[in-house]
């Protein structure tokens, strides 16, 4: 039977609970254990799919088509274990399930309540399909004390009482701030946070204390005493240069040893951290640098493009360079503002996006990359806009547009109304509700022999994750191909375009899917790796 690790946060949000959980998962894997990571989010949205990336960061998509919290991306990148719909739940999803059951009459007249019905549903989620695993790590979103998180805390408390002794461990992540005016580190916020946790019946077994500097021994001891944990269970979680340094750093502080002790496991195999040390070394000592302009509209919150940023780190590892991302607000390229923002970069990317704002600036960036022979990589919206750009400037279809942006004009990109998923026909209309209705998750694409795409992937059939509602209109395929924009990847039935590329350009590839969701530090995505190799070439030219 699996053993469960619950990770909660205190004091403030954004302490890096997701990375801490992912790193701990990696440390357990390094000792030969199997792990699965789950995220429980207390907010009321059914999933983050309809939330603005500026508020909540990127929406991470799994193979099975779930729109999930970006922490699932960290889990996958650190452990290589693909996430699933069943690894992320929100209060909204829990309540939706309960209310549907209530309407069906499944509760047979009972009064439906937070305890036991909501807490039972949360427990079912935690425990489902975990028989074959060694460890399940469950991260609770938000911070202790949040009203909406209470049922989740109650549920994990109950789980710890229901499972056999030594089957659950609670880890609490807190902040130890340095107060400049006092010249001191402060442990009081941690004490209060643990007090809050204990008041709802949870005694943490391990405390991880985020801090921007060394925490002196006496402060660590003080935390242990006031929070009722062992001295060895207060783990300093200090800032590190790269998130990929975290597993080795936490191991150095004794986190995995302490965790195994808490479970009463004393015969665990020694960890093999060689691959993590190798990744850290590569990141610490690049042999060169390249710069990539990422032209988007959520540039004020970089979490909005989390997986893309990480994919560039991985591609940098593959090419032994540091990739510097220059965030360019698409609006700064529209109208008569010119393309100055793109000068002196080695490559240009237009990532996924939604809606009209910024679209003209993105088209401008693509035109610039095409005309100046600068490597261009388009992802999803970045592919659609590449097609619009070619139609306008090479085919002379001046009103070329996506119907997402304008109902009038030549519909180079149109609403996708029918497609096949696993032998089943999916249908959508203009009035379909927005939540969870895009073409989501893993789909195969067949690559054209001899194309750059086929060469980069080294195979003819690929599987990549999707998240889009619109598609390139195949009626224009012939003309676009005559203009040099080749459809080098299509769905197996040949109906949906998946990749376009230019034959008359050093590196111009645009894809309808999101390769960034499948890149890992140990297994960089081939498209990103190849794009950065092209950026290095470009850097030599300028
Ligand atoms: N807005 C576009 C669509 O829905 C592109 C989506 C995306 O970039 N993820 O098709």
Short mmCIF file of C-alpha atoms and ligand atoms in Angstrom, two decimals:
data_model
loop_
_atom_site.label_atom_id
_atom_site.label_comp_id
_atom_site.label_asym_id
_atom_site.label_seq_id
_atom_site.Cartn_x
_atom_site.Cartn_y
_atom_site.Cartn_z
CA UNK A 1 0.00 0.00 0.00
CA UNK A 2 1.17 3.51 -0.77
CA UNK A 3 2.42 5.89 1.89
CA UNK A 4 1.17 9.44 1.80
CA UNK A 5 3.03 12.71 2.18
CA UNK A 6 0.95 15.86 2.63
CA UNK A 7 2.62 19.15 1.84
CA UNK A 8 1.02 22.31 3.18
CA UNK A 9 2.16 25.91 3.16
CA UNK A 10 2.11 28.69 5.69
CA UNK A 11 2.88 32.40 6.23
CA UNK A 12 2.66 33.50 2.59
CA UNK A 13 1.86 31.96 -0.77
CA UNK A 14 4.40 31.55 -3.59
CA UNK A 15 6.98 29.85 -1.37
CA UNK A 16 7.62 27.20 -3.98
CA UNK A 17 5.57 24.36 -2.53
CA UNK A 18 5.23 22.92 -6.01
CA UNK A 19 8.99 22.79 -6.58
CA UNK A 20 9.56 21.46 -3.06
CA UNK A 21 7.04 18.67 -3.65
CA UNK A 22 8.49 17.88 -7.07
CA UNK A 23 12.04 17.84 -5.68
CA UNK A 24 11.02 15.54 -2.85
CA UNK A 25 9.36 13.22 -5.38
CA UNK A 26 12.63 13.19 -7.33
CA UNK A 27 14.63 12.37 -4.18
CA UNK A 28 12.40 9.40 -3.43
CA UNK A 29 12.71 8.23 -7.03
CA UNK A 30 16.48 8.55 -6.74
CA UNK A 31 16.25 5.90 -4.00
CA UNK A 32 14.32 3.60 -6.29
CA UNK A 33 10.77 4.30 -5.05
CA UNK A 34 7.78 4.86 -7.31
CA UNK A 35 5.93 8.13 -6.76
CA UNK A 36 2.87 10.04 -7.91
CA UNK A 37 2.21 13.69 -7.15
CA UNK A 38 -1.20 15.26 -6.71
CA UNK A 39 -2.38 18.81 -6.25
CA UNK A 40 -5.50 19.80 -4.33
CA UNK A 41 -6.59 23.35 -5.13
CA UNK A 42 -9.13 25.00 -2.85
CA UNK A 43 -10.53 27.54 -5.35
CA UNK A 44 -14.03 27.20 -6.82
CA UNK A 45 -13.19 27.01 -10.53
CA UNK A 46 -13.76 23.46 -11.77
CA UNK A 47 -10.27 23.59 -13.27
CA UNK A 48 -7.89 26.44 -14.15
CA UNK A 49 -8.84 26.20 -17.85
CA UNK A 50 -10.90 29.37 -17.91
CA UNK A 51 -8.64 31.38 -15.60
CA UNK A 52 -6.46 34.19 -16.93
CA UNK A 53 -2.79 33.20 -17.06
CA UNK A 54 -2.01 36.59 -15.55
CA UNK A 55 -3.92 35.64 -12.39
CA UNK A 56 -3.00 32.05 -12.02
CA UNK A 57 -0.08 31.35 -14.33
CA UNK A 58 0.03 28.83 -17.13
CA UNK A 59 -2.58 26.13 -17.59
CA UNK A 60 -0.69 22.86 -17.80
CA UNK A 61 -2.21 20.21 -20.07
CA UNK A 62 -1.81 16.47 -19.50
CA UNK A 63 -1.84 13.64 -22.05
CA UNK A 64 -5.38 12.73 -21.04
CA UNK A 65 -6.54 16.26 -21.78
CA UNK A 66 -6.86 17.73 -18.30
CA UNK A 67 -6.31 21.46 -17.88
CA UNK A 68 -4.40 21.61 -14.62
CA UNK A 69 -2.41 23.75 -12.24
CA UNK A 70 1.10 24.65 -13.37
CA UNK A 71 2.58 22.72 -10.44
CA UNK A 72 1.75 19.53 -12.35
CA UNK A 73 4.31 20.76 -14.87
CA UNK A 74 6.98 20.87 -12.16
CA UNK A 75 5.98 17.39 -11.01
CA UNK A 76 6.40 16.01 -14.53
CA UNK A 77 9.65 17.81 -15.22
CA UNK A 78 11.23 16.61 -11.97
CA UNK A 79 9.94 13.03 -11.91
CA UNK A 80 9.13 12.25 -15.53
CA UNK A 81 5.83 10.75 -14.35
CA UNK A 82 3.10 12.03 -16.71
CA UNK A 83 0.29 13.73 -14.79
CA UNK A 84 -3.36 12.83 -15.28
CA UNK A 85 -6.79 14.36 -14.70
CA UNK A 86 -6.91 12.36 -11.49
CA UNK A 87 -3.87 14.23 -10.13
CA UNK A 88 -5.46 17.67 -9.80
CA UNK A 89 -8.70 18.52 -8.10
CA UNK A 90 -10.33 21.78 -7.05
CA UNK A 91 -13.13 22.63 -4.63
CA UNK A 92 -15.14 23.48 -7.73
CA UNK A 93 -14.77 19.96 -9.16
CA UNK A 94 -15.55 18.36 -5.79
CA UNK A 95 -18.70 20.46 -5.31
CA UNK A 96 -19.77 19.91 -8.92
CA UNK A 97 -19.61 16.13 -8.47
CA UNK A 98 -21.47 16.30 -5.16
CA UNK A 99 -24.20 18.60 -6.47
CA UNK A 100 -24.75 16.41 -9.54
CA UNK A 101 -25.10 13.39 -7.26
CA UNK A 102 -27.51 15.30 -5.05
CA UNK A 103 -29.69 16.24 -8.04
CA UNK A 104 -29.76 12.61 -9.18
CA UNK A 105 -31.02 11.65 -5.73
CA UNK A 106 -27.95 9.52 -4.98
CA UNK A 107 -27.84 10.66 -1.35
CA UNK A 108 -31.21 8.98 -0.64
CA UNK A 109 -32.66 11.88 1.32
CA UNK A 110 -29.60 12.61 3.46
CA UNK A 111 -28.59 16.19 4.31
CA UNK A 112 -25.49 16.88 2.20
CA UNK A 113 -22.74 18.53 4.27
CA UNK A 114 -19.10 19.60 4.18
CA UNK A 115 -18.32 16.89 6.71
CA UNK A 116 -18.69 14.08 5.68
CA UNK A 117 -19.66 14.53 2.04
CA UNK A 118 -17.11 17.08 0.84
CA UNK A 119 -14.32 15.64 2.97
CA UNK A 120 -15.17 12.10 1.81
CA UNK A 121 -15.00 13.19 -1.82
CA UNK A 122 -11.58 14.76 -1.16
CA UNK A 123 -10.37 11.58 0.54
CA UNK A 124 -11.60 9.49 -2.40
CA UNK A 125 -9.58 11.70 -4.71
CA UNK A 126 -6.43 11.35 -2.58
CA UNK A 127 -6.65 7.59 -2.24
CA UNK A 128 -7.82 6.65 -5.78
CA UNK A 129 -5.54 4.35 -7.84
CA UNK A 130 -2.62 4.41 -5.45
CA UNK A 131 -2.29 0.69 -4.63
CA UNK A 132 0.77 0.04 -6.78
CA UNK A 133 2.77 3.05 -5.67
CA UNK A 134 5.36 3.47 -2.93
CA UNK A 135 4.63 7.13 -2.20
CA UNK A 136 1.88 9.59 -3.06
CA UNK A 137 2.72 13.25 -2.49
CA UNK A 138 -0.30 15.54 -2.11
CA UNK A 139 0.22 19.27 -2.16
CA UNK A 140 -2.54 21.47 -0.76
CA UNK A 141 -2.79 24.79 -2.61
CA UNK A 142 -2.98 28.10 -0.74
CA UNK A 143 -1.87 28.64 2.84
CA UNK A 144 -3.10 27.28 6.16
CA UNK A 145 -5.83 29.52 7.51
CA UNK A 146 -7.55 30.09 4.14
CA UNK A 147 -11.28 29.60 4.66
CA UNK A 148 -11.81 27.66 1.45
CA UNK A 149 -8.95 25.25 2.24
CA UNK A 150 -10.44 24.03 5.54
CA UNK A 151 -12.22 20.96 4.11
CA UNK A 152 -8.94 19.88 2.51
CA UNK A 153 -7.05 20.13 5.81
CA UNK A 154 -9.85 18.26 7.55
CA UNK A 155 -9.72 15.55 4.87
CA UNK A 156 -5.96 14.99 5.16
CA UNK A 157 -6.26 14.92 8.95
CA UNK A 158 -8.89 12.21 8.63
CA UNK A 159 -6.79 10.22 6.16
CA UNK A 160 -3.94 10.16 8.67
CA UNK A 161 -6.27 8.65 11.28
CA UNK A 162 -7.81 6.09 8.93
CA UNK A 163 -4.68 4.62 7.41
CA UNK A 164 -2.38 2.41 9.48
CA UNK A 165 0.14 4.21 11.71
CA UNK A 166 3.29 5.45 9.94
CA UNK A 167 1.49 5.67 6.60
CA UNK A 168 1.23 9.45 6.48
CA UNK A 169 3.66 12.31 7.01
CA UNK A 170 2.84 16.01 7.14
CA UNK A 171 5.35 18.49 5.79
CA UNK A 172 4.76 22.19 6.33
CA UNK A 173 6.60 24.80 4.26
CA UNK A 174 7.03 28.19 5.88
CA UNK A 175 8.97 31.41 5.53
CA UNK A 176 11.67 32.66 7.88
CA UNK A 177 11.99 36.32 6.92
CA UNK A 178 14.99 38.54 7.53
CA UNK A 179 13.99 41.90 9.01
CA UNK A 180 16.64 44.42 7.91
CA UNK A 181 15.84 47.04 10.57
CA UNK A 182 16.32 44.47 13.33
CA UNK A 183 19.12 42.67 11.48
CA UNK A 184 17.47 39.40 12.48
CA UNK A 185 15.72 36.35 11.12
CA UNK A 186 12.24 35.94 12.54
CA UNK A 187 10.73 32.60 13.54
CA UNK A 188 7.42 33.96 14.83
CA UNK A 189 5.52 33.64 11.52
CA UNK A 190 6.49 29.97 11.41
CA UNK A 191 5.38 29.49 15.02
CA UNK A 192 2.01 31.07 14.25
CA UNK A 193 1.54 29.08 11.12
CA UNK A 194 2.21 25.79 12.91
CA UNK A 195 -0.10 26.86 15.73
CA UNK A 196 -2.84 27.38 13.14
CA UNK A 197 -2.18 23.94 11.70
CA UNK A 198 -2.23 22.30 15.13
CA UNK A 199 -5.49 24.03 15.99
CA UNK A 200 -7.13 22.02 13.21
CA UNK A 201 -5.58 18.79 14.43
CA UNK A 202 -2.50 18.52 12.23
CA UNK A 203 0.90 18.24 13.86
CA UNK A 204 3.55 18.63 11.16
CA UNK A 205 6.29 16.02 11.16
CA UNK A 206 8.74 18.08 9.15
CA UNK A 207 9.12 21.83 8.69
CA UNK A 208 10.78 23.23 5.63
CA UNK A 209 11.87 26.79 6.25
CA UNK A 210 12.34 28.98 3.20
CA UNK A 211 14.93 31.64 3.82
CA UNK A 212 17.17 33.87 1.77
CA UNK A 213 20.20 33.13 3.98
CA UNK A 214 21.70 30.53 6.32
CA UNK A 215 19.51 29.95 9.38
CA UNK A 216 21.72 29.77 12.53
CA UNK A 217 21.56 26.58 14.59
CA UNK A 218 19.96 28.29 17.60
CA UNK A 219 17.10 29.62 15.43
CA UNK A 220 16.48 26.17 13.99
CA UNK A 221 16.39 24.75 17.51
CA UNK A 222 14.00 27.48 18.59
CA UNK A 223 11.65 26.61 15.73
CA UNK A 224 11.80 22.93 16.70
CA UNK A 225 10.97 23.69 20.32
CA UNK A 226 8.10 26.08 19.66
CA UNK A 227 6.59 24.00 16.90
CA UNK A 228 6.84 20.65 18.66
CA UNK A 229 9.04 18.89 16.12
CA UNK A 230 12.43 17.17 16.41
CA UNK A 231 15.56 19.27 15.85
CA UNK A 232 16.43 17.18 12.82
CA UNK A 233 12.98 17.80 11.34
CA UNK A 234 13.55 21.52 10.82
CA UNK A 235 14.98 21.65 7.32
CA UNK A 236 16.39 24.92 5.98
CA UNK A 237 15.14 25.42 2.43
CA UNK A 238 17.45 28.11 1.19
CA UNK A 239 17.29 29.97 -2.11
CA UNK A 240 19.34 28.34 -4.88
CA UNK A 241 20.44 29.57 -8.30
CA UNK A 242 18.32 27.17 -10.35
CA UNK A 243 15.24 25.14 -9.47
CA UNK A 244 17.12 22.08 -10.72
CA UNK A 245 19.60 22.54 -7.85
CA UNK A 246 16.78 21.97 -5.35
CA UNK A 247 16.80 18.15 -5.09
CA UNK A 248 20.53 18.01 -4.30
CA UNK A 249 20.24 21.00 -1.92
CA UNK A 250 17.36 19.42 0.03
CA UNK A 251 19.16 16.12 0.17
CA UNK A 252 22.15 17.98 1.62
CA UNK A 253 19.89 19.36 4.35
CA UNK A 254 18.69 15.86 5.19
CA UNK A 255 15.10 16.14 3.94
CA UNK A 256 14.73 12.67 2.43
CA UNK A 257 16.50 11.01 5.37
CA UNK A 258 14.18 12.76 7.82
CA UNK A 259 11.14 11.82 5.76
CA UNK A 260 12.09 8.15 5.69
CA UNK A 261 12.72 8.29 9.45
CA UNK A 262 9.25 9.73 9.94
CA UNK A 263 7.84 6.72 8.10
CA UNK A 264 10.00 4.41 10.20
CA UNK A 265 11.91 3.25 7.09
CA UNK A 266 15.54 2.59 7.96
CA UNK A 267 16.62 0.27 5.17
CA UNK A 268 16.10 2.62 2.22
CA UNK A 269 18.58 2.34 -0.66
CA UNK A 270 21.07 5.22 -0.94
CA UNK A 271 19.99 7.84 -3.46
CA UNK A 272 21.60 8.12 -6.87
CA UNK A 273 21.71 11.87 -7.54
CA UNK A 274 24.27 11.78 -10.31
CA UNK A 275 21.84 12.97 -13.00
CA UNK A 276 20.77 15.94 -10.87
CA UNK A 277 24.38 16.89 -10.21
CA UNK A 278 25.05 16.69 -13.95
CA UNK A 279 22.13 18.98 -14.78
CA UNK A 280 23.23 21.51 -12.13
CA UNK A 281 26.77 21.50 -13.51
CA UNK A 282 25.55 22.12 -17.06
CA UNK A 283 23.33 25.02 -15.94
CA UNK A 284 26.08 26.55 -13.79
CA UNK A 285 28.74 26.49 -16.50
CA UNK A 286 27.30 27.35 -19.93
CA UNK A 287 29.77 27.73 -22.78
CA UNK A 288 27.90 30.60 -24.40
CA UNK A 289 24.67 32.61 -24.42
CA UNK A 290 21.84 33.19 -26.86
CA UNK A 291 18.89 35.52 -26.69
CA UNK A 292 15.35 34.67 -27.73
CA UNK A 293 12.56 37.22 -28.00
CA UNK A 294 9.27 35.79 -26.75
CA UNK A 295 6.48 37.94 -28.11
CA UNK A 296 3.36 37.61 -26.01
CA UNK A 297 0.80 39.54 -24.08
CA UNK A 298 1.11 38.06 -20.61
CA UNK A 299 4.69 39.22 -20.26
CA UNK A 300 4.08 40.86 -16.85
CA UNK A 301 3.69 37.45 -15.19
CA UNK A 302 6.31 34.99 -16.33
CA UNK A 303 4.45 32.12 -14.67
CA UNK A 304 2.07 32.51 -17.62
CA UNK A 305 4.75 30.88 -19.80
CA UNK A 306 6.29 28.58 -17.18
CA UNK A 307 6.71 25.45 -19.30
CA UNK A 308 8.12 27.46 -22.18
CA UNK A 309 10.71 29.07 -19.92
CA UNK A 310 11.70 25.69 -18.53
CA UNK A 311 11.88 24.18 -22.03
CA UNK A 312 14.39 26.89 -22.92
CA UNK A 313 16.46 25.96 -19.85
CA UNK A 314 16.40 22.32 -21.01
CA UNK A 315 17.32 23.30 -24.58
CA UNK A 316 20.15 25.37 -23.11
CA UNK A 317 21.39 22.29 -21.24
CA UNK A 318 21.25 20.30 -24.50
CA UNK A 319 23.29 22.93 -26.34
CA UNK A 320 25.56 23.96 -23.43
CA UNK A 321 24.38 27.58 -23.56
CA UNK A 322 22.42 29.92 -21.35
CA UNK A 323 19.22 31.04 -23.05
CA UNK A 324 18.31 34.62 -22.19
CA UNK A 325 14.66 35.31 -22.80
CA UNK A 326 13.72 38.82 -23.83
CA UNK A 327 10.04 39.32 -23.09
CA UNK A 328 8.48 41.52 -25.72
CA UNK A 329 4.97 42.82 -25.25
CA UNK A 330 3.21 42.25 -28.57
CA UNK A 331 1.51 45.62 -28.24
CA UNK A 332 4.93 47.26 -28.47
CA UNK A 333 5.22 46.00 -32.05
CA UNK A 334 1.82 47.09 -33.32
CA UNK A 335 0.82 50.23 -35.22
CA UNK A 336 3.77 52.43 -36.13
CA UNK A 337 5.95 51.40 -33.19
CA UNK A 338 8.35 49.48 -35.44
CA UNK A 339 10.37 46.38 -34.68
CA UNK A 340 13.14 47.88 -32.55
CA UNK A 341 12.23 45.56 -29.69
CA UNK A 342 13.35 42.63 -31.85
CA UNK A 343 16.75 43.97 -32.79
CA UNK A 344 19.83 42.00 -31.78
CA UNK A 345 17.98 38.83 -30.71
CA UNK A 346 19.15 35.48 -32.05
CA UNK A 347 15.69 33.98 -32.45
CA UNK A 348 12.01 34.82 -32.11
CA UNK A 349 9.10 32.88 -30.63
CA UNK A 350 5.39 33.59 -30.59
CA UNK A 351 3.87 31.28 -27.96
CA UNK A 352 0.25 30.25 -27.42
CA UNK A 353 -2.34 32.94 -26.88
CA UNK A 354 -5.98 33.91 -27.04
CA UNK A 355 -7.88 36.93 -28.31
CA UNK A 356 -7.35 40.00 -30.41
CA UNK A 357 -5.12 42.15 -28.22
CA UNK A 358 -1.53 41.83 -29.31
CA UNK A 359 -2.30 39.75 -32.40
CA UNK A 360 -1.17 42.39 -34.91
CA UNK A 361 2.11 42.82 -33.03
CA UNK A 362 2.66 39.06 -33.18
CA UNK A 363 2.04 39.04 -36.93
CA UNK A 364 4.56 41.86 -37.26
CA UNK A 365 7.15 39.86 -35.31
CA UNK A 366 6.63 36.83 -37.56
CA UNK A 367 6.98 38.93 -40.70
CA UNK A 368 10.22 40.36 -39.32
CA UNK A 369 11.59 36.88 -38.50
CA UNK A 370 10.65 35.58 -41.96
CA UNK A 371 12.06 38.55 -43.89
CA UNK A 372 15.25 38.87 -41.82
CA UNK A 373 15.88 35.10 -41.82
CA UNK A 374 15.87 34.97 -38.02
CA UNK A 375 14.97 31.55 -36.54
CA UNK A 376 11.25 31.51 -35.75
CA UNK A 377 9.33 29.08 -33.56
CA UNK A 378 5.54 29.44 -33.36
CA UNK A 379 3.45 27.58 -30.83
CA UNK A 380 -0.32 27.20 -31.27
CA UNK A 381 -1.48 30.83 -31.69
CA UNK A 382 2.06 31.47 -32.93
CA UNK A 383 1.42 28.94 -35.72
CA UNK A 384 -1.98 30.38 -36.57
CA UNK A 385 -0.56 33.90 -36.83
CA UNK A 386 2.32 32.59 -39.00
CA UNK A 387 -0.31 31.33 -41.45
CA UNK A 388 -2.16 34.66 -41.37
CA UNK A 389 1.13 36.49 -41.96
CA UNK A 390 1.97 34.35 -45.00
CA UNK A 391 -1.53 34.76 -46.42
CA UNK A 392 -1.44 38.51 -46.07
CA UNK A 393 2.10 39.22 -47.19
CA UNK A 394 2.84 36.40 -49.63
CA UNK A 395 -0.55 35.49 -51.06
CA UNK A 396 -1.90 39.05 -51.02
CA UNK A 397 -5.00 38.13 -49.02
CA UNK A 398 -5.01 41.46 -47.22
CA UNK A 399 -7.96 40.67 -44.93
CA UNK A 400 -6.63 37.28 -43.84
CA UNK A 401 -7.53 36.69 -40.19
CA UNK A 402 -8.65 34.15 -37.60
CA UNK A 403 -12.38 34.12 -36.88
CA UNK A 404 -11.37 34.15 -33.19
CA UNK A 405 -10.27 37.76 -33.77
CA UNK A 406 -12.72 38.96 -36.38
CA UNK A 407 -15.80 37.35 -37.92
CA UNK A 408 -15.30 39.36 -41.12
CA UNK A 409 -12.29 38.92 -43.40
CA UNK A 410 -10.81 35.84 -45.08
CA UNK A 411 -11.02 33.00 -42.53
CA UNK A 412 -7.52 31.55 -42.72
CA UNK A 413 -8.08 30.24 -39.21
CA UNK A 414 -11.56 29.05 -38.27
CA UNK A 415 -13.47 27.49 -35.41
CA UNK A 416 -12.88 23.75 -35.18
CA UNK A 417 -16.30 22.13 -35.18
CA UNK A 418 -15.51 18.43 -35.59
CA UNK A 419 -12.54 16.17 -34.93
CA UNK A 420 -11.78 12.59 -34.02
CA UNK A 421 -10.58 11.58 -30.56
CA UNK A 422 -9.76 7.90 -30.06
CA UNK A 423 -12.28 6.78 -32.70
CA UNK A 424 -14.97 9.12 -31.35
CA UNK A 425 -16.31 12.16 -33.21
CA UNK A 426 -16.14 15.37 -31.12
CA UNK A 427 -18.44 18.22 -32.07
CA UNK A 428 -18.38 21.85 -31.02
CA UNK A 429 -20.40 24.91 -31.99
CA UNK A 430 -20.10 28.64 -31.60
CA UNK A 431 -22.37 28.50 -28.53
CA UNK A 432 -20.50 25.69 -26.75
CA UNK A 433 -19.56 26.61 -23.16
CA UNK A 434 -15.88 27.54 -22.74
CA UNK A 435 -14.76 25.27 -19.89
CA UNK A 436 -12.99 22.06 -20.90
CA UNK A 437 -14.27 22.07 -24.48
CA UNK A 438 -11.14 22.77 -26.51
CA UNK A 439 -9.27 20.07 -28.43
CA UNK A 440 -7.28 18.97 -25.42
CA UNK A 441 -4.50 16.53 -24.66
CA UNK A 442 -2.40 14.11 -26.67
CA UNK A 443 -3.07 13.59 -30.36
CA UNK A 444 -0.87 11.94 -32.98
CA UNK A 445 0.51 13.77 -35.96
CA UNK A 446 2.07 12.27 -39.08
CA UNK A 447 5.20 13.99 -40.35
CA UNK A 448 6.12 14.56 -43.99
CA UNK A 449 9.15 12.56 -45.07
CA UNK A 450 12.22 14.66 -45.65
CA UNK A 451 10.79 17.67 -43.82
CA UNK A 452 12.69 19.57 -41.16
CA UNK A 453 10.11 18.41 -38.61
CA UNK A 454 10.72 14.75 -39.46
CA UNK A 455 14.46 15.31 -39.30
CA UNK A 456 14.23 17.02 -35.88
CA UNK A 457 12.00 14.36 -34.34
CA UNK A 458 13.77 11.49 -36.09
CA UNK A 459 10.46 9.70 -36.65
CA UNK A 460 7.30 9.83 -38.76
CA UNK A 461 4.56 9.76 -36.13
CA UNK A 462 4.60 11.89 -33.01
CA UNK A 463 2.24 12.48 -30.11
CA UNK A 464 1.94 15.97 -28.66
CA UNK A 465 -0.43 17.80 -26.33
CA UNK A 466 -3.01 20.24 -27.64
CA UNK A 467 -5.14 23.06 -26.30
CA UNK A 468 -6.94 24.98 -29.02
CA UNK A 469 -10.38 25.82 -30.34
CA UNK A 470 -9.40 27.11 -33.80
CA UNK A 471 -7.57 25.48 -36.70
CA UNK A 472 -5.82 26.45 -39.92
CA UNK A 473 -8.28 26.33 -42.81
CA UNK A 474 -7.13 23.53 -45.14
CA UNK A 475 -8.73 25.22 -48.16
CA UNK A 476 -5.71 27.51 -48.29
CA UNK A 477 -3.14 24.71 -48.01
CA UNK A 478 -2.18 24.54 -51.70
CA UNK A 479 -1.67 28.28 -52.01
CA UNK A 480 0.25 28.52 -48.76
CA UNK A 481 2.53 25.67 -49.83
CA UNK A 482 3.16 27.42 -53.15
CA UNK A 483 4.24 30.42 -51.09
CA UNK A 484 6.80 28.25 -49.29
CA UNK A 485 4.85 27.42 -46.12
CA UNK A 486 4.82 23.64 -46.15
CA UNK A 487 2.38 21.56 -44.07
CA UNK A 488 4.92 19.11 -42.68
CA UNK A 489 2.72 17.58 -39.98
CA UNK A 490 -0.97 16.68 -40.13
CA UNK A 491 -3.42 14.60 -38.08
CA UNK A 492 -3.49 10.90 -39.06
CA UNK A 493 -6.77 11.45 -41.02
CA UNK A 494 -5.06 14.28 -42.88
CA UNK A 495 -7.73 16.78 -41.90
CA UNK A 496 -6.00 18.92 -39.28
CA UNK A 497 -2.75 20.79 -39.79
CA UNK A 498 -0.24 20.19 -37.00
CA UNK A 499 3.06 21.69 -38.24
CA UNK A 500 4.00 24.25 -40.88
CA UNK A 501 7.54 25.12 -41.86
CA UNK A 502 9.33 27.27 -44.42
CA UNK A 503 11.74 25.70 -46.84
CA UNK A 504 13.43 29.00 -47.76
CA UNK A 505 14.44 29.97 -44.25
CA UNK A 506 17.20 28.91 -41.81
CA UNK A 507 14.68 27.73 -39.15
CA UNK A 508 10.98 28.51 -39.35
CA UNK A 509 8.75 25.92 -37.71
CA UNK A 510 5.32 26.52 -36.23
CA UNK A 511 3.22 23.91 -34.47
CA UNK A 512 -0.43 23.69 -33.50
CA UNK A 513 0.38 21.79 -30.29
CA UNK A 514 2.34 22.61 -27.13
CA UNK A 515 5.72 20.86 -27.17
CA UNK A 516 6.69 22.72 -23.98
CA UNK A 517 4.54 20.38 -21.88
CA UNK A 518 6.75 17.42 -22.69
CA UNK A 519 10.23 18.85 -22.27
CA UNK A 520 12.31 17.60 -19.32
CA UNK A 521 15.73 18.61 -18.01
CA UNK A 522 17.02 15.10 -18.81
CA UNK A 523 15.12 14.85 -22.06
CA UNK A 524 14.91 18.29 -23.69
CA UNK A 525 12.21 18.61 -26.34
CA UNK A 526 13.76 18.11 -29.80
CA UNK A 527 12.02 21.19 -31.27
CA UNK A 528 13.32 23.46 -28.52
CA UNK A 529 16.80 21.91 -28.70
CA UNK A 530 16.91 22.36 -32.48
CA UNK A 531 15.54 25.92 -32.28
CA UNK A 532 18.28 26.90 -29.81
CA UNK A 533 20.90 25.24 -32.01
CA UNK A 534 19.63 27.47 -34.84
CA UNK A 535 19.75 30.51 -32.53
CA UNK A 536 23.41 29.71 -31.79
CA UNK A 537 24.10 29.61 -35.55
CA UNK A 538 22.28 32.91 -35.96
CA UNK A 539 24.34 34.41 -33.11
CA UNK A 540 27.50 33.54 -35.05
CA UNK A 541 26.22 35.48 -38.05
CA UNK A 542 25.47 38.79 -36.32
N1 LIG B 1 -6.60 30.91 -29.44
C1 LIG B 1 -6.17 29.86 -30.31
C2 LIG B 1 -7.15 28.71 -30.36
O1 LIG B 1 -7.96 28.56 -29.46
C3 LIG B 1 -4.80 29.36 -29.92
C4 LIG B 1 -4.80 28.65 -28.61
C5 LIG B 1 -3.44 28.53 -28.01
O2 LIG B 1 -2.50 29.21 -28.41
N2 LIG B 1 -3.30 27.68 -27.01
O3 LIG B 1 -7.13 27.93 -31.26
#
